[in-house]
PDB file of C-alpha atoms in Angstrom:
ATOM      1  CA  UNK A   1     -67.976   6.200 -20.893  1.00  0.00           C
ATOM      2  CA  UNK A   2     -65.002   7.347 -22.965  1.00  0.00           C
ATOM      3  CA  UNK A   3     -64.055  11.018 -22.805  1.00  0.00           C
ATOM      4  CA  UNK A   4     -65.562  12.887 -25.741  1.00  0.00           C
ATOM      5  CA  UNK A   5     -63.306  14.717 -28.201  1.00  0.00           C
ATOM      6  CA  UNK A   6     -62.738  18.446 -27.845  1.00  0.00           C
ATOM      7  CA  UNK A   7     -62.036  20.546 -30.929  1.00  0.00           C
ATOM      8  CA  UNK A   8     -59.922  23.688 -30.512  1.00  0.00           C
ATOM      9  CA  UNK A   9     -60.177  26.310 -33.259  1.00  0.00           C
ATOM     10  CA  UNK A  10     -57.058  28.426 -32.738  1.00  0.00           C
ATOM     11  CA  UNK A  11     -54.760  30.049 -35.302  1.00  0.00           C
ATOM     12  CA  UNK A  12     -51.820  30.745 -32.976  1.00  0.00           C
ATOM     13  CA  UNK A  13     -49.437  27.763 -32.796  1.00  0.00           C
ATOM     14  CA  UNK A  14     -48.070  28.788 -29.381  1.00  0.00           C
ATOM     15  CA  UNK A  15     -51.594  29.066 -27.945  1.00  0.00           C
ATOM     16  CA  UNK A  16     -52.354  25.564 -29.262  1.00  0.00           C
ATOM     17  CA  UNK A  17     -49.207  24.210 -27.570  1.00  0.00           C
ATOM     18  CA  UNK A  18     -50.014  26.005 -24.297  1.00  0.00           C
ATOM     19  CA  UNK A  19     -53.597  24.723 -24.369  1.00  0.00           C
ATOM     20  CA  UNK A  20     -52.408  21.172 -24.970  1.00  0.00           C
ATOM     21  CA  UNK A  21     -49.952  21.493 -22.065  1.00  0.00           C
ATOM     22  CA  UNK A  22     -52.681  22.972 -19.837  1.00  0.00           C
ATOM     23  CA  UNK A  23     -54.886  19.965 -20.669  1.00  0.00           C
ATOM     24  CA  UNK A  24     -52.050  17.644 -19.586  1.00  0.00           C
ATOM     25  CA  UNK A  25     -51.309  19.554 -16.395  1.00  0.00           C
ATOM     26  CA  UNK A  26     -54.984  19.688 -15.441  1.00  0.00           C
ATOM     27  CA  UNK A  27     -55.246  15.930 -16.131  1.00  0.00           C
ATOM     28  CA  UNK A  28     -58.010  16.439 -18.665  1.00  0.00           C
ATOM     29  CA  UNK A  29     -57.988  13.205 -20.675  1.00  0.00           C
ATOM     30  CA  UNK A  30     -60.395  14.158 -23.451  1.00  0.00           C
ATOM     31  CA  UNK A  31     -58.745  13.858 -26.857  1.00  0.00           C
ATOM     32  CA  UNK A  32     -57.918  17.307 -28.183  1.00  0.00           C
ATOM     33  CA  UNK A  33     -58.121  18.044 -31.913  1.00  0.00           C
ATOM     34  CA  UNK A  34     -57.044  21.258 -33.637  1.00  0.00           C
ATOM     35  CA  UNK A  35     -58.022  23.410 -36.586  1.00  0.00           C
ATOM     36  CA  UNK A  36     -56.260  26.631 -37.573  1.00  0.00           C
ATOM     37  CA  UNK A  37     -59.149  28.883 -38.545  1.00  0.00           C
ATOM     38  CA  UNK A  38     -62.878  29.134 -39.038  1.00  0.00           C
ATOM     39  CA  UNK A  39     -62.908  27.685 -42.533  1.00  0.00           C
ATOM     40  CA  UNK A  40     -61.069  24.591 -41.287  1.00  0.00           C
ATOM     41  CA  UNK A  41     -63.503  24.376 -38.357  1.00  0.00           C
ATOM     42  CA  UNK A  42     -66.504  24.364 -40.660  1.00  0.00           C
ATOM     43  CA  UNK A  43     -64.825  21.846 -42.969  1.00  0.00           C
ATOM     44  CA  UNK A  44     -64.112  19.591 -39.986  1.00  0.00           C
ATOM     45  CA  UNK A  45     -67.675  19.798 -38.689  1.00  0.00           C
ATOM     46  CA  UNK A  46     -69.159  19.199 -42.148  1.00  0.00           C
ATOM     47  CA  UNK A  47     -66.818  16.270 -42.859  1.00  0.00           C
ATOM     48  CA  UNK A  48     -65.221  17.899 -45.872  1.00  0.00           C
ATOM     49  CA  UNK A  49     -61.828  16.542 -47.002  1.00  0.00           C
ATOM     50  CA  UNK A  50     -59.378  16.148 -45.390  1.00  0.00           C
ATOM     51  CA  UNK A  51     -61.738  15.766 -42.381  1.00  0.00           C
ATOM     52  CA  UNK A  52     -64.017  13.132 -43.929  1.00  0.00           C
ATOM     53  CA  UNK A  53     -62.496  10.189 -42.004  1.00  0.00           C
ATOM     54  CA  UNK A  54     -64.652   9.929 -38.853  1.00  0.00           C
ATOM     55  CA  UNK A  55     -62.119   7.641 -37.151  1.00  0.00           C
ATOM     56  CA  UNK A  56     -59.316  10.148 -37.567  1.00  0.00           C
ATOM     57  CA  UNK A  57     -61.501  13.243 -37.057  1.00  0.00           C
ATOM     58  CA  UNK A  58     -64.381  12.378 -34.706  1.00  0.00           C
ATOM     59  CA  UNK A  59     -67.251  14.772 -34.146  1.00  0.00           C
ATOM     60  CA  UNK A  60     -66.393  16.865 -31.090  1.00  0.00           C
ATOM     61  CA  UNK A  61     -68.447  16.859 -27.934  1.00  0.00           C
ATOM     62  CA  UNK A  62     -67.524  20.507 -27.452  1.00  0.00           C
ATOM     63  CA  UNK A  63     -65.775  23.259 -29.398  1.00  0.00           C
ATOM     64  CA  UNK A  64     -63.232  25.667 -27.907  1.00  0.00           C
ATOM     65  CA  UNK A  65     -63.356  28.690 -30.202  1.00  0.00           C
ATOM     66  CA  UNK A  66     -60.951  31.583 -30.604  1.00  0.00           C
ATOM     67  CA  UNK A  67     -62.621  34.734 -31.907  1.00  0.00           C
ATOM     68  CA  UNK A  68     -59.798  36.323 -33.873  1.00  0.00           C
ATOM     69  CA  UNK A  69     -58.707  33.936 -36.612  1.00  0.00           C
ATOM     70  CA  UNK A  70     -57.862  34.454 -40.287  1.00  0.00           C
ATOM     71  CA  UNK A  71     -60.080  33.490 -43.233  1.00  0.00           C
ATOM     72  CA  UNK A  72     -63.207  33.077 -41.059  1.00  0.00           C
ATOM     73  CA  UNK A  73     -63.309  34.422 -37.527  1.00  0.00           C
ATOM     74  CA  UNK A  74     -64.999  32.904 -34.496  1.00  0.00           C
ATOM     75  CA  UNK A  75     -68.013  35.203 -34.694  1.00  0.00           C
ATOM     76  CA  UNK A  76     -68.783  34.034 -38.232  1.00  0.00           C
ATOM     77  CA  UNK A  77     -68.348  30.429 -37.059  1.00  0.00           C
ATOM     78  CA  UNK A  78     -70.834  30.971 -34.240  1.00  0.00           C
ATOM     79  CA  UNK A  79     -73.382  32.368 -36.714  1.00  0.00           C
ATOM     80  CA  UNK A  80     -72.872  29.506 -39.141  1.00  0.00           C
ATOM     81  CA  UNK A  81     -72.925  26.712 -36.536  1.00  0.00           C
ATOM     82  CA  UNK A  82     -76.011  28.081 -34.788  1.00  0.00           C
ATOM     83  CA  UNK A  83     -77.759  28.424 -38.153  1.00  0.00           C
ATOM     84  CA  UNK A  84     -77.060  24.818 -39.155  1.00  0.00           C
ATOM     85  CA  UNK A  85     -79.620  22.289 -37.828  1.00  0.00           C
ATOM     86  CA  UNK A  86     -77.014  19.503 -38.082  1.00  0.00           C
ATOM     87  CA  UNK A  87     -74.528  21.384 -35.882  1.00  0.00           C
ATOM     88  CA  UNK A  88     -76.459  23.813 -33.691  1.00  0.00           C
ATOM     89  CA  UNK A  89     -76.583  21.381 -30.754  1.00  0.00           C
ATOM     90  CA  UNK A  90     -72.794  21.489 -30.280  1.00  0.00           C
ATOM     91  CA  UNK A  91     -71.654  23.314 -27.139  1.00  0.00           C
ATOM     92  CA  UNK A  92     -69.284  26.165 -27.952  1.00  0.00           C
ATOM     93  CA  UNK A  93     -66.964  27.754 -25.415  1.00  0.00           C
ATOM     94  CA  UNK A  94     -65.266  30.915 -26.610  1.00  0.00           C
ATOM     95  CA  UNK A  95     -61.629  30.833 -25.466  1.00  0.00           C
ATOM     96  CA  UNK A  96     -59.921  34.089 -26.350  1.00  0.00           C
ATOM     97  CA  UNK A  97     -57.537  36.722 -25.057  1.00  0.00           C
ATOM     98  CA  UNK A  98     -60.217  39.408 -25.263  1.00  0.00           C
ATOM     99  CA  UNK A  99     -61.697  40.757 -22.054  1.00  0.00           C
ATOM    100  CA  UNK A 100     -63.877  43.341 -23.792  1.00  0.00           C
ATOM    101  CA  UNK A 101     -67.446  43.296 -22.468  1.00  0.00           C
ATOM    102  CA  UNK A 102     -68.690  43.990 -25.998  1.00  0.00           C
ATOM    103  CA  UNK A 103     -67.083  40.713 -27.179  1.00  0.00           C
ATOM    104  CA  UNK A 104     -68.624  38.797 -24.281  1.00  0.00           C
ATOM    105  CA  UNK A 105     -72.110  40.121 -25.053  1.00  0.00           C
ATOM    106  CA  UNK A 106     -71.714  39.597 -28.806  1.00  0.00           C
ATOM    107  CA  UNK A 107     -70.496  36.013 -28.295  1.00  0.00           C
ATOM    108  CA  UNK A 108     -73.489  35.112 -26.132  1.00  0.00           C
ATOM    109  CA  UNK A 109     -75.851  36.843 -28.561  1.00  0.00           C
ATOM    110  CA  UNK A 110     -74.385  34.718 -31.362  1.00  0.00           C
ATOM    111  CA  UNK A 111     -75.003  31.529 -29.391  1.00  0.00           C
ATOM    112  CA  UNK A 112     -71.867  30.809 -27.364  1.00  0.00           C
ATOM    113  CA  UNK A 113     -72.535  28.579 -24.367  1.00  0.00           C
ATOM    114  CA  UNK A 114     -69.683  30.066 -22.359  1.00  0.00           C
ATOM    115  CA  UNK A 115     -66.968  32.724 -22.642  1.00  0.00           C
ATOM    116  CA  UNK A 116     -63.495  32.328 -21.153  1.00  0.00           C
ATOM    117  CA  UNK A 117     -60.792  34.999 -21.288  1.00  0.00           C
ATOM    118  CA  UNK A 118     -57.421  33.236 -21.458  1.00  0.00           C
ATOM    119  CA  UNK A 119     -55.132  34.157 -18.613  1.00  0.00           C
ATOM    120  CA  UNK A 120     -51.658  35.266 -19.683  1.00  0.00           C
ATOM    121  CA  UNK A 121     -50.241  33.502 -16.603  1.00  0.00           C
ATOM    122  CA  UNK A 122     -49.770  29.818 -17.433  1.00  0.00           C
ATOM    123  CA  UNK A 123     -50.618  28.473 -13.956  1.00  0.00           C
ATOM    124  CA  UNK A 124     -53.813  30.538 -13.933  1.00  0.00           C
ATOM    125  CA  UNK A 125     -54.591  29.220 -17.432  1.00  0.00           C
ATOM    126  CA  UNK A 126     -54.134  25.642 -16.177  1.00  0.00           C
ATOM    127  CA  UNK A 127     -56.639  26.443 -13.405  1.00  0.00           C
ATOM    128  CA  UNK A 128     -59.070  27.776 -16.017  1.00  0.00           C
ATOM    129  CA  UNK A 129     -58.727  24.606 -18.099  1.00  0.00           C
ATOM    130  CA  UNK A 130     -59.199  22.461 -14.991  1.00  0.00           C
ATOM    131  CA  UNK A 131     -62.399  24.367 -14.138  1.00  0.00           C
ATOM    132  CA  UNK A 132     -63.529  24.006 -17.770  1.00  0.00           C
ATOM    133  CA  UNK A 133     -62.919  20.245 -17.552  1.00  0.00           C
ATOM    134  CA  UNK A 134     -64.617  19.894 -14.187  1.00  0.00           C
ATOM    135  CA  UNK A 135     -67.735  21.587 -15.492  1.00  0.00           C
ATOM    136  CA  UNK A 136     -68.022  20.602 -19.162  1.00  0.00           C
ATOM    137  CA  UNK A 137     -66.468  17.137 -18.967  1.00  0.00           C
ATOM    138  CA  UNK A 138     -67.703  15.928 -15.578  1.00  0.00           C
ATOM    139  CA  UNK A 139     -70.794  17.796 -14.402  1.00  0.00           C
ATOM    140  CA  UNK A 140     -72.992  18.663 -17.379  1.00  0.00           C
ATOM    141  CA  UNK A 141     -74.816  16.198 -19.603  1.00  0.00           C
ATOM    142  CA  UNK A 142     -74.054  16.772 -23.260  1.00  0.00           C
ATOM    143  CA  UNK A 143     -75.944  15.404 -26.254  1.00  0.00           C
ATOM    144  CA  UNK A 144     -74.477  12.284 -27.811  1.00  0.00           C
ATOM    145  CA  UNK A 145     -72.385  12.912 -30.906  1.00  0.00           C
ATOM    146  CA  UNK A 146     -73.639  11.722 -34.268  1.00  0.00           C
TER     147      UNK A 146
END
C-alpha cells in the first residue's frame, strides 16, 4: 500500500518548512501537500482550479489544519468540511500553536479528530510528528480516498 497524501493547511511559510523538515527527520514518507489558508483548502478539497488535476493534487488521506489563517480560518474549515457529505469522512488533525483549552474543546466540538499543540522546540516537534505518523499512518485504518 502506498502512503496516502497528507494536506497541510498552514499560512506561515516558516511553519510549513519546519513541518516538512520534521516529516523528513521522523522518516514519514507520506507525500505532503500545502495550502496557505482555508479558502485554498476548500478549493483543493472541492477540486476547484488550480486544484482540479487529481494527479497533481490528490485527495488527502488526512488534513493537518492550522486554526489561525487569513481569509478563512481553521474553525470555519472544520464547520464546512463536517457539513459536506462528500468531505465529512476526512480525518482532520488540528496542528496549531494554541494551547488554550477553549480552542481544544471548540475544535473537537466542530469535528476535529485530534488536536496537537505545536512544540516551539524543533526536536520535540519532530517527536510529535513521529507520534502523529505512528498513529495516523501506521496504526489506524482510514477510509479509502475517492
